[in-house]
């Protein structure tokens, strides 16, 4: 079933339209989910020349969208978006979805690019990354073996969850203890259990007795062996009657039923519905879906911190890396990865299953679409997985794809490894060497083995960066900012594996940190003075440590252009001093070139001999040896300092 019908299961028509702008017969049809009738009435309203508001035009666009008339829907969305700022983030997602549905994928990408400055940066990155995966066919090799369960009914069966050797799930199948829920034509939802048979099929389906009975909705269960309780969604009720807020709305709460029979509400608000609870035993977090005011679009994923089953925090939105202008539902954590479903515009179809890796700092990687191995142009949600027989993994999910028994059916799957394309994450912080001061605006590039650009970004105000790419064996990372040193490193598969375990902090030195004024020139200040043996011009071992500092400086600042200047004292003849000085400069140049410095980095290598004595120890003047030694020096002059220090 479409997501609109899925949510419809959880809301009473009597209260769902309250607070909406109802000014016509067409509006009444729209807010009662009678989209075909709403289309007829809205068009009749326009043909009769009656005024129609932008809100009503958006309702008409939504009606076309819900009935599969994506050409008409996209035209209306685009017109309204062009002429008015009334378009919400959720409608923006529908606009791009409708364009994608009519094979206007390139137009979607162009629209996304043109609006990138006004959209969440995470949304743009997520979209570009998933488009890249689709272009590279990375999502087509998931290796799923999918099978239909014989235990499905002609009604809606969805939201599977493991309970030891049994499977819990939600269903709208007829039940003597349940009344018919008007909007769906099926019974109020109930929770069922079934035996998981060898091979993954299910049998012996019966009503689950682990939660208190109710004539209203009970659904989307999750059982935790750690807490010994079942988390599930239920209608707010007072005894045998539904409970409504002051606007006449009935919503859904999340409750927990312990194995001993104790029940308590965990999340309850008469005006807000909560969906799809999942309890993470390791982190003691209760994940769920809801639509609060801080939503990024439709239904977002949230979590609360718990302690011994008690909710200890306000609901925390999982942020724009996970949540989008679309709807996000059905969170499930397995092997340090978050699986969930979303109908965001860059997916395969309606609701698709995504996987996001949970990082060591509890942030999330870019969610990747599991691909057409499990997703289709219809809705897939309620994904769960665990180890199966042998070395394989097995699990279940819900879908309304053709060929099932009911509106929704539960499907089983087997897969050799944790599903989803492999990715690489490069994240960390760029700082100055002293005091770890962050550097903003550093360009971070990730390159392939041939130097081709795979991805790029700029560090944030706090110096942090995060870049993600599809997996590749050999990757280089480059960090550049004018006036700072350059970081370049190439990683092999083993090094890449280590890099995924912890953030990488990179230090970039400022050019001013390695430069000083000397003799009226800008010279490298990280090089200590060194001395050739008397009368010789060969580079000795004692000198290499200082010359290696020059190599390192040019490696960090590859745009440097330097002149090598050597000087002697006034001892000996002027011509011989000039000659030995020139040989020394050439020897230094040769050493630098042999150790990776490009000839483009060396403007000239000149020997001045005794032409530029810096004290009074000229020819014929008596000086102590330490004064003569002051004139024995080598300078590495930066010729383009003004150009590169901006």
Coordinates of C-alpha atoms in Angstrom, one line a residue:
X1 CA 0.0 0.0 0.0
X2 CA 1.1 3.6 -0.6
X3 CA 2.5 5.5 2.4
X4 CA -0.7 7.6 2.5
X5 CA -2.8 4.5 3.1
X6 CA -0.2 3.2 5.6
X7 CA -0.5 6.3 7.7
X8 CA -4.3 6.3 7.2
X9 CA -4.4 3.0 9.1
X10 CA -3.2 5.0 12.1
X11 CA -5.6 8.0 12.0
X12 CA -9.3 8.4 12.4
X13 CA -11.0 10.3 9.6
X14 CA -13.1 12.0 12.3
X15 CA -10.2 14.1 13.5
X16 CA -7.6 14.0 10.7
X17 CA -8.8 17.0 8.8
X18 CA -9.2 19.3 11.7
X19 CA -7.0 22.4 11.4
X20 CA -6.9 22.1 7.6
X21 CA -8.3 24.8 5.3
X22 CA -11.7 23.3 4.3
X23 CA -13.6 25.8 2.2
X24 CA -15.2 23.6 -0.5
X25 CA -16.6 20.3 -1.4
X26 CA -13.3 19.4 -3.1
X27 CA -11.4 20.1 0.1
X28 CA -13.7 17.7 2.0
X29 CA -12.9 15.0 -0.5
X30 CA -9.2 15.7 -0.3
X31 CA -9.0 15.6 3.5
X32 CA -11.1 12.4 3.5
X33 CA -8.5 10.8 1.1
X34 CA -11.0 10.6 -1.8
X35 CA -8.5 11.8 -4.2
X36 CA -10.3 10.9 -7.5
X37 CA -13.4 12.8 -6.3
X38 CA -11.2 15.7 -5.1
X39 CA -9.7 16.0 -8.6
X40 CA -13.2 16.1 -10.2
X41 CA -14.4 18.8 -7.8
X42 CA -11.3 21.0 -8.0
X43 CA -11.4 21.0 -11.8
X44 CA -15.1 21.7 -11.7
X45 CA -14.4 24.6 -9.4
X46 CA -11.9 26.1 -11.8
X47 CA -14.2 25.5 -14.9
X48 CA -16.9 27.4 -13.1
X49 CA -14.6 30.3 -12.6
X50 CA -14.6 30.1 -8.9
X51 CA -11.5 31.4 -7.0
X52 CA -9.0 28.6 -6.1
X53 CA -6.2 29.3 -3.7
X54 CA -2.6 28.1 -3.9
X55 CA -3.3 25.7 -1.1
X56 CA -6.1 24.2 -3.1
X57 CA -3.9 23.9 -6.1
X58 CA -1.3 22.1 -4.0
X59 CA -4.1 19.8 -2.8
X60 CA -5.0 19.1 -6.5
X61 CA -1.3 18.4 -7.2
X62 CA -1.2 16.0 -4.3
X63 CA -4.4 14.3 -5.5
X64 CA -2.8 13.8 -9.0
X65 CA 0.3 12.5 -7.3
X66 CA -1.6 10.0 -5.1
X67 CA -3.5 8.7 -8.1
X68 CA -0.4 8.3 -10.3
X69 CA -1.0 11.2 -12.7
X70 CA 2.6 12.4 -12.3
X71 CA 2.7 14.6 -15.4
X72 CA -0.2 16.7 -14.1
X73 CA 1.2 16.7 -10.6
X74 CA 4.7 17.9 -11.6
X75 CA 3.3 20.7 -13.7
X76 CA 1.2 22.1 -10.8
X77 CA 4.1 21.7 -8.3
X78 CA 6.5 23.5 -10.7
X79 CA 4.1 26.3 -11.4
X80 CA 3.4 26.9 -7.7
X81 CA 7.0 26.6 -6.8
X82 CA 7.9 29.2 -9.5
X83 CA 5.3 31.8 -8.4
X84 CA 4.9 31.4 -4.7
X85 CA 6.9 30.6 -1.6
X86 CA 4.1 28.5 -0.1
X87 CA 5.8 25.2 -1.2
X88 CA 6.8 23.2 1.9
X89 CA 9.8 20.9 2.0
X90 CA 7.5 17.9 1.9
X91 CA 5.8 19.2 -1.3
X92 CA 9.2 20.0 -2.7
X93 CA 10.0 16.3 -2.3
X94 CA 6.8 15.3 -4.0
X95 CA 7.6 17.7 -6.9
X96 CA 10.9 16.0 -7.5
X97 CA 9.4 12.6 -7.0
X98 CA 6.8 13.3 -9.7
X99 CA 9.5 14.5 -12.1
X100 CA 11.5 11.3 -11.4
X101 CA 8.3 9.2 -12.0
X102 CA 8.0 10.6 -15.5
X103 CA 11.7 9.8 -16.3
X104 CA 12.9 13.4 -15.8
X105 CA 15.8 12.3 -13.7
X106 CA 18.3 14.7 -15.3
X107 CA 15.8 17.6 -14.7
X108 CA 15.6 16.5 -11.1
X109 CA 19.4 16.7 -10.8
X110 CA 19.5 20.1 -12.5
X111 CA 16.8 21.4 -10.3
X112 CA 18.6 20.1 -7.2
X113 CA 21.9 21.7 -8.4
X114 CA 20.2 25.1 -9.0
X115 CA 18.6 25.0 -5.5
X116 CA 21.7 23.6 -3.7
X117 CA 22.4 26.8 -1.8
X118 CA 18.9 26.9 -0.2
X119 CA 18.7 23.2 0.6
X120 CA 20.3 21.3 3.5
X121 CA 23.8 20.4 2.4
X122 CA 23.3 16.8 3.7
X123 CA 20.3 16.4 1.4
X124 CA 22.3 17.5 -1.6
X125 CA 25.2 15.2 -0.7
X126 CA 22.9 12.3 0.0
X127 CA 21.2 12.7 -3.4
X128 CA 24.5 13.1 -5.4
X129 CA 26.0 10.1 -3.6
X130 CA 23.0 7.8 -4.3
X131 CA 22.8 9.0 -7.9
X132 CA 26.5 8.1 -8.2
X133 CA 25.8 4.6 -6.9
X134 CA 23.0 4.1 -9.3
X135 CA 25.1 5.4 -12.2
X136 CA 27.9 2.9 -11.3
X137 CA 25.4 0.1 -10.9
X138 CA 26.6 -0.3 -7.3
X139 CA 23.1 -1.0 -6.1
X140 CA 22.3 -3.9 -8.4
X141 CA 24.5 -6.6 -6.9
X142 CA 22.9 -6.9 -3.5
X143 CA 22.6 -10.6 -3.9
X144 CA 19.1 -10.9 -2.2
X145 CA 17.2 -14.2 -2.5
X146 CA 13.6 -13.0 -1.8
X147 CA 10.6 -15.3 -1.1
X148 CA 6.9 -14.8 -0.4
X149 CA 5.5 -16.1 2.9
X150 CA 2.6 -18.5 2.8
X151 CA 1.4 -17.0 6.0
X152 CA 0.3 -13.7 4.4
X153 CA -3.4 -12.9 4.2
X154 CA -5.7 -11.1 1.8
X155 CA -5.4 -8.2 4.2
X156 CA -2.5 -5.9 5.0
X157 CA 0.4 -7.7 6.8
X158 CA 3.5 -5.7 7.6
X159 CA 6.1 -4.6 10.1
X160 CA 7.8 -7.9 10.9
X161 CA 9.9 -8.2 14.1
X162 CA 11.8 -11.1 15.6
X163 CA 10.8 -12.7 18.9
X164 CA 13.2 -15.5 19.5
X165 CA 12.1 -18.3 17.1
X166 CA 8.8 -16.5 16.3
X167 CA 7.9 -13.6 14.0
X168 CA 5.7 -10.8 15.2
X169 CA 3.9 -8.6 12.7
X170 CA 1.0 -6.2 12.2
X171 CA -2.1 -7.1 10.3
X172 CA -5.5 -5.8 9.3
X173 CA -7.0 -9.3 9.0
X174 CA -10.4 -9.8 10.5
X175 CA -10.5 -10.5 14.2
X176 CA -13.5 -11.1 16.4
X177 CA -12.1 -8.7 19.1
X178 CA -11.6 -5.9 16.5
X179 CA -14.1 -3.6 14.9
X180 CA -13.8 -2.6 11.2
X181 CA -11.7 0.5 10.7
X182 CA -13.7 2.7 8.3
X183 CA -11.0 4.4 6.2
X184 CA -9.3 1.1 5.4
X185 CA -12.2 -1.3 5.2
X186 CA -10.2 -3.8 7.3
X187 CA -10.1 -4.5 11.0
X188 CA -8.3 -2.2 13.4
X189 CA -4.7 -3.4 13.4
X190 CA -3.6 -6.1 15.7
X191 CA -0.3 -7.8 16.4
X192 CA 0.2 -11.4 15.4
X193 CA 2.8 -14.0 16.0
X194 CA 3.9 -17.0 13.9
X195 CA 6.5 -19.8 14.1
X196 CA 9.6 -19.2 11.9
X197 CA 10.0 -22.5 10.0
X198 CA 13.1 -24.0 8.5
X199 CA 14.0 -22.0 5.4
X200 CA 12.3 -18.8 6.7
X201 CA 8.6 -19.4 6.0
X202 CA 6.1 -18.9 8.8
X203 CA 3.3 -21.0 10.2
X204 CA 0.8 -21.3 13.0
X205 CA -0.3 -17.6 12.8
X206 CA -2.2 -16.4 15.9
X207 CA -3.0 -13.2 17.8
X208 CA 0.0 -12.2 19.9
X209 CA -0.8 -12.5 23.7
X210 CA 2.2 -10.5 24.9
X211 CA 0.4 -7.2 24.9
X212 CA -2.9 -6.1 26.5
X213 CA -6.1 -6.5 24.5
X214 CA -7.7 -3.5 22.8
X215 CA -10.5 -3.0 20.4
X216 CA -8.4 -0.3 18.6
X217 CA -5.0 -0.2 16.8
X218 CA -2.1 -2.3 18.1
X219 CA 0.8 -2.5 15.7
X220 CA 4.5 -2.3 14.7
X221 CA 5.8 -4.4 17.5
X222 CA 9.4 -4.8 18.6
X223 CA 10.5 -7.3 21.2
X224 CA 13.6 -6.8 23.4
X225 CA 15.0 -9.8 25.2
X226 CA 17.2 -7.4 27.3
X227 CA 14.3 -5.5 28.8
X228 CA 11.9 -8.4 28.5
X229 CA 9.2 -6.3 27.0
X230 CA 7.4 -5.6 23.7
X231 CA 7.4 -2.1 22.4
X232 CA 4.4 -1.3 20.1
X233 CA 2.1 1.4 18.8
X234 CA -1.5 1.7 20.1
X235 CA -4.4 4.1 19.8
X236 CA -4.9 6.6 22.6
X237 CA -8.0 5.4 24.4
X238 CA -9.9 5.7 27.7
X239 CA -11.2 2.3 28.5
X240 CA -13.3 1.2 25.6
X241 CA -13.4 4.6 24.0
X242 CA -10.9 6.5 21.9
X243 CA -9.3 9.6 23.4
X244 CA -9.3 12.8 21.4
X245 CA -7.4 16.1 21.8
X246 CA -9.2 19.4 21.9
X247 CA -9.4 19.5 18.1
X248 CA -11.0 16.1 17.9
X249 CA -7.9 14.3 16.8
X250 CA -7.0 10.8 17.9
X251 CA -3.3 9.9 17.8
X252 CA -1.1 6.9 18.4
X253 CA 1.2 6.3 21.4
X254 CA 4.1 4.0 22.0
X255 CA 3.7 1.6 24.9
X256 CA 5.7 -1.2 26.5
X257 CA 4.2 -4.5 27.7
X258 CA 6.4 -6.6 30.0
X259 CA 6.3 -10.4 30.0
X260 CA 4.8 -10.4 33.4
X261 CA 1.8 -8.4 32.2
X262 CA 2.8 -4.9 33.3
X263 CA 2.1 -2.2 30.8
X264 CA 3.1 1.5 30.6
X265 CA 3.1 4.3 28.1
X266 CA 6.5 5.5 27.0
X267 CA 5.5 8.2 24.5
X268 CA 2.1 9.7 24.5
X269 CA 0.6 12.9 23.2
X270 CA -3.0 13.2 22.2
X271 CA -2.1 15.5 19.3
X272 CA 1.0 13.6 18.0
X273 CA 1.3 10.1 16.6
X274 CA 4.3 8.0 17.2
X275 CA 5.2 5.1 14.8
X276 CA 7.6 2.2 14.5
X277 CA 9.4 1.8 17.9
X278 CA 12.8 0.1 17.9
X279 CA 14.8 -0.4 21.1
X280 CA 18.6 -0.5 20.7
X281 CA 19.8 -2.6 23.7
X282 CA 23.4 -1.6 23.4
X283 CA 22.9 2.2 23.5
X284 CA 19.6 2.1 25.5
X285 CA 17.9 4.3 22.8
X286 CA 14.3 4.0 21.8
X287 CA 14.0 5.0 18.1
X288 CA 10.7 5.9 16.5
X289 CA 9.1 7.9 13.7
X290 CA 7.0 11.0 14.3
X291 CA 6.0 14.3 12.8
X292 CA 6.9 17.1 15.2
X293 CA 7.3 20.8 14.3
X294 CA 11.1 20.4 13.8
X295 CA 10.4 17.8 11.0
X296 CA 12.6 18.2 7.9
X297 CA 9.6 17.3 5.8
X298 CA 7.1 14.6 6.5
X299 CA 7.6 11.9 9.2
X300 CA 11.1 12.0 10.7
X301 CA 13.1 9.5 12.7
X302 CA 13.8 10.4 16.4
X303 CA 15.2 8.7 19.5
X304 CA 15.0 9.1 23.2
X305 CA 17.6 8.1 25.8
X306 CA 16.3 5.5 28.3
X307 CA 17.4 4.1 31.6
X308 CA 16.0 0.8 32.8
X309 CA 13.1 1.3 30.4
X310 CA 12.4 4.8 31.6
X311 CA 12.5 7.6 29.0
X312 CA 15.2 10.1 30.1
X313 CA 15.2 12.7 27.4
X314 CA 13.2 14.8 25.1
X315 CA 12.8 13.3 21.5
X316 CA 15.9 14.0 19.6
X317 CA 15.6 14.5 15.8
X318 CA 18.2 12.4 14.0
X319 CA 19.1 15.3 11.8
X320 CA 19.4 16.1 8.0
X321 CA 21.8 13.2 7.3
X322 CA 19.0 10.8 8.0
X323 CA 15.8 12.8 7.7
X324 CA 14.7 14.5 4.4
X325 CA 11.8 16.5 3.0
X326 CA 10.2 13.0 2.5
X327 CA 8.9 10.5 5.0
X328 CA 11.3 8.4 7.1
X329 CA 9.9 5.4 9.0
X330 CA 10.8 2.0 10.4
X331 CA 14.2 2.3 12.0
X332 CA 16.2 -0.9 12.7
X333 CA 19.8 -1.2 14.0
X334 CA 21.9 -4.2 13.1
X335 CA 25.7 -4.7 13.2
X336 CA 26.4 -1.0 13.7
X337 CA 24.2 0.1 10.8
X338 CA 20.8 1.8 10.8
X339 CA 18.3 0.5 8.3
X340 CA 15.1 2.5 7.6
X341 CA 12.7 3.4 4.8
X342 CA 12.2 6.7 3.1
X343 CA 10.2 8.0 0.1
X344 CA 12.8 10.8 -0.7
X345 CA 12.9 11.7 -4.4
X346 CA 16.3 10.1 -5.3
X347 CA 15.1 6.5 -4.5
X348 CA 14.0 3.6 -6.7
X349 CA 10.3 4.0 -6.2
X350 CA 7.9 5.0 -3.3
X351 CA 9.3 3.8 0.1
X352 CA 12.8 2.4 -0.3
X353 CA 15.1 0.7 2.3
X354 CA 18.3 2.6 3.1
X355 CA 21.3 1.7 5.3
X356 CA 23.5 4.2 7.2
X357 CA 26.6 3.2 9.1
X358 CA 26.8 4.4 12.7
X359 CA 30.2 6.1 13.2
X360 CA 32.4 5.8 16.3
X361 CA 31.3 9.3 17.3
X362 CA 27.6 8.3 17.0
X363 CA 27.1 10.3 13.8
X364 CA 25.7 8.7 10.6
X365 CA 27.2 8.0 7.2
X366 CA 25.3 8.9 4.0
X367 CA 22.3 6.6 3.8
X368 CA 22.7 4.3 0.8
X369 CA 19.8 2.8 -1.1
X370 CA 19.8 -1.0 -0.9
X371 CA 19.0 -1.1 -4.6
X372 CA 16.7 -3.1 -6.8
X373 CA 17.7 -6.3 -5.2
X374 CA 15.2 -5.5 -2.5
X375 CA 13.6 -2.1 -3.5
X376 CA 11.1 -1.7 -6.3
X377 CA 9.0 1.2 -7.7
X378 CA 6.5 0.3 -5.0
X379 CA 6.8 0.6 -1.2
X380 CA 9.3 -1.4 0.9
X381 CA 9.5 -0.9 4.6
X382 CA 9.8 -2.7 8.0
X383 CA 13.2 -4.2 7.1
X384 CA 14.7 -6.5 9.8
X385 CA 17.7 -8.8 9.6
X386 CA 19.7 -11.3 11.7
X387 CA 22.1 -14.2 11.3
X388 CA 20.5 -17.2 9.5
X389 CA 21.6 -20.7 8.7
X390 CA 25.3 -21.3 8.1
X391 CA 27.1 -18.0 7.2
X392 CA 24.2 -16.3 5.5
X393 CA 21.9 -13.6 6.9
X394 CA 18.1 -13.7 6.8
X395 CA 15.3 -11.3 7.4
X396 CA 12.0 -9.9 6.4
X397 CA 10.4 -6.7 5.0
X398 CA 7.0 -5.5 3.9
X399 CA 6.0 -4.4 0.4
X400 CA 2.9 -3.6 -1.7
X401 CA 4.6 -4.9 -4.9
X402 CA 2.3 -6.8 -7.3
X403 CA 1.9 -10.5 -6.8
X404 CA 1.1 -10.5 -3.1
X405 CA -2.1 -11.6 -1.4
X406 CA -3.1 -8.3 0.2
X407 CA -2.5 -4.6 0.3
X408 CA 0.8 -5.3 2.0
X409 CA 2.6 -8.5 2.3
X410 CA 5.7 -9.7 4.3
X411 CA 8.5 -11.1 2.3
X412 CA 11.5 -13.1 3.5
X413 CA 15.0 -12.8 2.2
X414 CA 18.4 -14.4 2.4
X415 CA 21.7 -12.6 1.7
X416 CA 25.4 -13.6 2.0
X417 CA 26.6 -10.4 3.7
X418 CA 25.3 -7.3 5.3
X419 CA 23.4 -5.6 2.4
X420 CA 24.2 -2.3 0.9
X421 CA 27.0 -1.2 -1.3
X422 CA 30.4 -0.7 0.3
X423 CA 31.5 2.9 0.9
X424 CA 34.4 4.8 2.3
X425 CA 34.1 7.6 4.8
X426 CA 36.9 10.2 5.2
X427 CA 36.1 12.4 8.2
X428 CA 38.0 14.3 10.9
X429 CA 39.3 17.8 11.5
X430 CA 41.9 20.2 10.1
X431 CA 43.8 22.3 12.6
X432 CA 46.9 24.5 13.0
X433 CA 49.9 22.8 14.7
X434 CA 49.8 25.1 17.6
X435 CA 46.9 24.7 20.1
X436 CA 44.9 22.6 17.5
X437 CA 43.1 25.8 16.3
X438 CA 40.5 24.7 13.6
X439 CA 40.9 25.9 10.0
X440 CA 37.8 26.6 8.1
X441 CA 37.4 26.7 4.3
X442 CA 40.1 24.0 3.5
X443 CA 39.3 22.3 0.2
X444 CA 39.2 18.5 0.8
X445 CA 39.5 16.3 -2.3
X446 CA 39.3 12.6 -2.6
X447 CA 41.0 11.2 -5.8
X448 CA 41.1 7.9 -7.5
X449 CA 44.2 6.0 -8.5
X450 CA 44.6 8.1 -11.7
X451 CA 44.1 11.4 -10.0
X452 CA 40.5 11.7 -11.0
X453 CA 38.2 13.7 -8.6
X454 CA 35.8 11.4 -6.7
X455 CA 34.4 14.0 -4.2
X456 CA 35.3 17.3 -2.6
X457 CA 34.1 19.7 0.1
X458 CA 35.3 22.5 2.3
X459 CA 35.9 22.2 6.0
X460 CA 33.3 23.9 8.3
X461 CA 33.9 26.7 10.8
X462 CA 35.0 24.2 13.4
X463 CA 37.5 22.6 10.9
X464 CA 35.6 19.4 10.5
X465 CA 35.1 17.5 7.2
X466 CA 33.3 14.4 6.1
X467 CA 33.5 13.0 2.6
X468 CA 32.0 9.7 1.4
X469 CA 32.6 7.7 -1.8
X470 CA 31.8 4.3 -3.2
X471 CA 34.4 1.8 -2.2
X472 CA 37.6 1.7 -4.3
X473 CA 41.0 0.0 -3.5
X474 CA 43.4 2.9 -3.9
X475 CA 42.4 6.4 -2.8
X476 CA 44.3 9.7 -2.4
X477 CA 43.2 12.5 -0.1
X478 CA 44.3 16.1 -0.7
X479 CA 43.7 19.2 1.5
X480 CA 44.5 22.7 0.2
X481 CA 44.0 26.3 1.3
X482 CA 45.8 29.4 0.2
X483 CA 48.5 30.4 2.6
X484 CA 48.6 27.0 4.2
X485 CA 50.6 23.8 3.7
X486 CA 49.1 21.1 1.5
X487 CA 48.2 17.6 2.8
X488 CA 48.5 14.7 0.3
X489 CA 48.3 11.0 1.1
X490 CA 47.5 7.8 -0.8
X491 CA 45.9 4.8 1.0
X492 CA 45.9 1.1 0.1
X493 CA 43.1 -1.3 1.1
X494 CA 44.7 -2.1 4.6
X495 CA 45.2 1.6 5.3
X496 CA 41.7 2.5 4.2
X497 CA 40.3 -0.1 6.6
X498 CA 42.2 1.5 9.5
X499 CA 41.1 5.0 8.4
X500 CA 37.4 3.9 8.8
X501 CA 38.0 3.2 12.5
X502 CA 38.6 6.8 13.8
X503 CA 38.5 10.4 12.6
X504 CA 41.7 11.7 11.0
X505 CA 43.1 15.0 12.4
X506 CA 45.3 16.8 9.9
X507 CA 47.6 19.7 10.8
X508 CA 48.2 22.4 8.1
X509 CA 50.9 24.9 8.9
X510 CA 50.4 28.5 7.9
X511 CA 53.0 29.8 5.4
X512 CA 53.8 32.6 7.9
X513 CA 54.8 29.9 10.4
X514 CA 57.8 28.7 8.3
X515 CA 58.9 32.1 6.9
X516 CA 61.0 34.8 8.4
X517 CA 62.6 38.0 7.3
X518 CA 66.3 37.8 6.9
X519 CA 68.7 40.1 5.0
X520 CA 65.7 41.9 3.6
X521 CA 64.2 38.7 2.1
X522 CA 61.5 36.2 3.0
X523 CA 63.4 32.9 3.7
X524 CA 62.5 29.5 5.2
X525 CA 62.9 29.7 9.0
X526 CA 62.6 26.0 9.8
X527 CA 66.1 25.3 8.5
X528 CA 69.1 25.7 10.8
X529 CA 72.4 26.9 9.5
X530 CA 74.7 24.1 8.3
X531 CA 78.3 24.0 7.0
X532 CA 80.2 22.4 4.2
X533 CA 83.6 21.0 5.0
X534 CA 86.4 23.6 4.3
X535 CA 87.1 23.8 0.5
X536 CA 84.5 21.1 -0.3
X537 CA 81.1 21.3 -2.0
X538 CA 79.7 17.8 -1.5
X539 CA 76.5 17.3 0.7
X540 CA 77.5 15.4 3.8
X541 CA 75.3 13.4 6.2
X542 CA 75.3 16.1 8.8
X543 CA 73.6 18.5 6.3
X544 CA 70.9 16.2 5.1
X545 CA 68.6 16.6 8.1
X546 CA 68.3 20.3 7.4
X547 CA 67.9 19.9 3.6
X548 CA 65.2 17.4 4.3
X549 CA 63.3 20.2 6.1
X550 CA 63.4 22.1 2.8
X551 CA 62.1 19.0 1.0
X552 CA 59.3 18.7 3.5
X553 CA 58.4 22.4 3.3
X554 CA 58.1 22.2 -0.5
X555 CA 56.0 19.0 -0.2
X556 CA 53.6 20.8 2.1
X557 CA 53.7 24.0 0.1
X558 CA 54.1 22.7 -3.5
X559 CA 53.4 26.2 -4.9
X560 CA 56.7 27.5 -3.3
X561 CA 59.3 28.9 -5.7
X562 CA 62.7 29.2 -4.0
X563 CA 66.2 30.5 -4.8
X564 CA 69.1 28.7 -3.2
X565 CA 71.8 31.3 -2.1
X566 CA 75.1 30.2 -0.6
X567 CA 77.7 32.5 0.9
X568 CA 81.3 32.1 2.1
X569 CA 83.5 34.1 4.4
X570 CA 86.4 36.3 3.1
X571 CA 89.1 33.8 3.8
X572 CA 90.9 32.7 0.6
X573 CA 90.7 34.4 -2.8
X574 CA 87.5 36.0 -4.0
X575 CA 87.3 34.0 -7.3
X576 CA 87.8 30.7 -5.5
X577 CA 85.2 31.6 -2.9
X578 CA 82.8 32.4 -5.7
X579 CA 83.5 29.2 -7.5
X580 CA 83.1 26.9 -4.4
X581 CA 80.0 28.8 -3.4
X582 CA 78.3 28.1 -6.9
X583 CA 79.3 24.4 -6.6
X584 CA 77.7 24.2 -3.2
X585 CA 74.4 25.8 -4.5
X586 CA 74.3 23.3 -7.3
X587 CA 75.0 20.4 -4.9
X588 CA 72.1 21.5 -2.7
X589 CA 69.9 21.8 -5.8
X590 CA 70.9 18.3 -6.9
X591 CA 70.1 16.8 -3.5
X592 CA 66.6 18.5 -3.4
X593 CA 65.8 17.2 -6.9
X594 CA 66.9 13.7 -6.1
X595 CA 64.6 13.7 -3.1
X596 CA 61.4 14.6 -4.9
X597 CA 61.5 18.4 -5.3
X598 CA 60.5 19.5 -8.8
X599 CA 62.7 21.7 -10.9
X600 CA 59.8 24.0 -11.1
X601 CA 60.1 24.7 -7.4
X602 CA 63.7 26.0 -7.8
X603 CA 63.9 29.4 -9.5
X604 CA 67.7 29.5 -9.3
X605 CA 70.8 28.2 -7.4
X606 CA 73.4 30.9 -7.0
X607 CA 76.7 31.2 -5.2
X608 CA 77.7 34.7 -4.0
X609 CA 81.0 33.8 -2.4
X610 CA 82.2 36.7 -0.3
X611 CA 80.2 39.3 -2.1
X612 CA 77.6 39.8 0.7
X613 CA 79.5 39.8 3.9
X614 CA 77.1 40.6 6.8
X615 CA 79.7 42.0 9.3
X616 CA 83.0 43.8 9.1
X617 CA 85.0 40.7 8.4
X618 CA 86.0 41.6 4.8
X619 CA 89.4 41.1 3.1
X620 CA 92.3 42.5 5.2
X621 CA 90.2 42.9 8.4
X622 CA 91.2 40.7 11.4
X623 CA 88.3 38.7 12.8
X624 CA 87.9 35.9 15.2
X625 CA 86.8 32.6 13.8
X626 CA 83.2 32.8 15.1
X627 CA 82.7 36.1 13.4
X628 CA 84.0 34.7 10.1
X629 CA 81.6 31.8 10.5
X630 CA 78.6 34.1 10.6
X631 CA 79.2 34.7 6.9
X632 CA 79.1 31.0 6.0
X633 CA 75.4 30.6 5.4
X634 CA 72.8 29.2 3.0
X635 CA 69.5 31.0 2.4
X636 CA 66.4 29.5 0.8
X637 CA 64.7 32.6 -0.4
X638 CA 60.9 32.5 -1.2
X639 CA 60.5 34.3 -4.5
X640 CA 56.7 34.2 -4.7
X641 CA 55.8 34.9 -1.1
X642 CA 53.5 37.8 -1.8
X643 CA 51.6 35.8 -4.5
X644 CA 50.9 32.7 -2.3
X645 CA 50.4 34.3 1.1
X646 CA 47.2 36.0 0.2

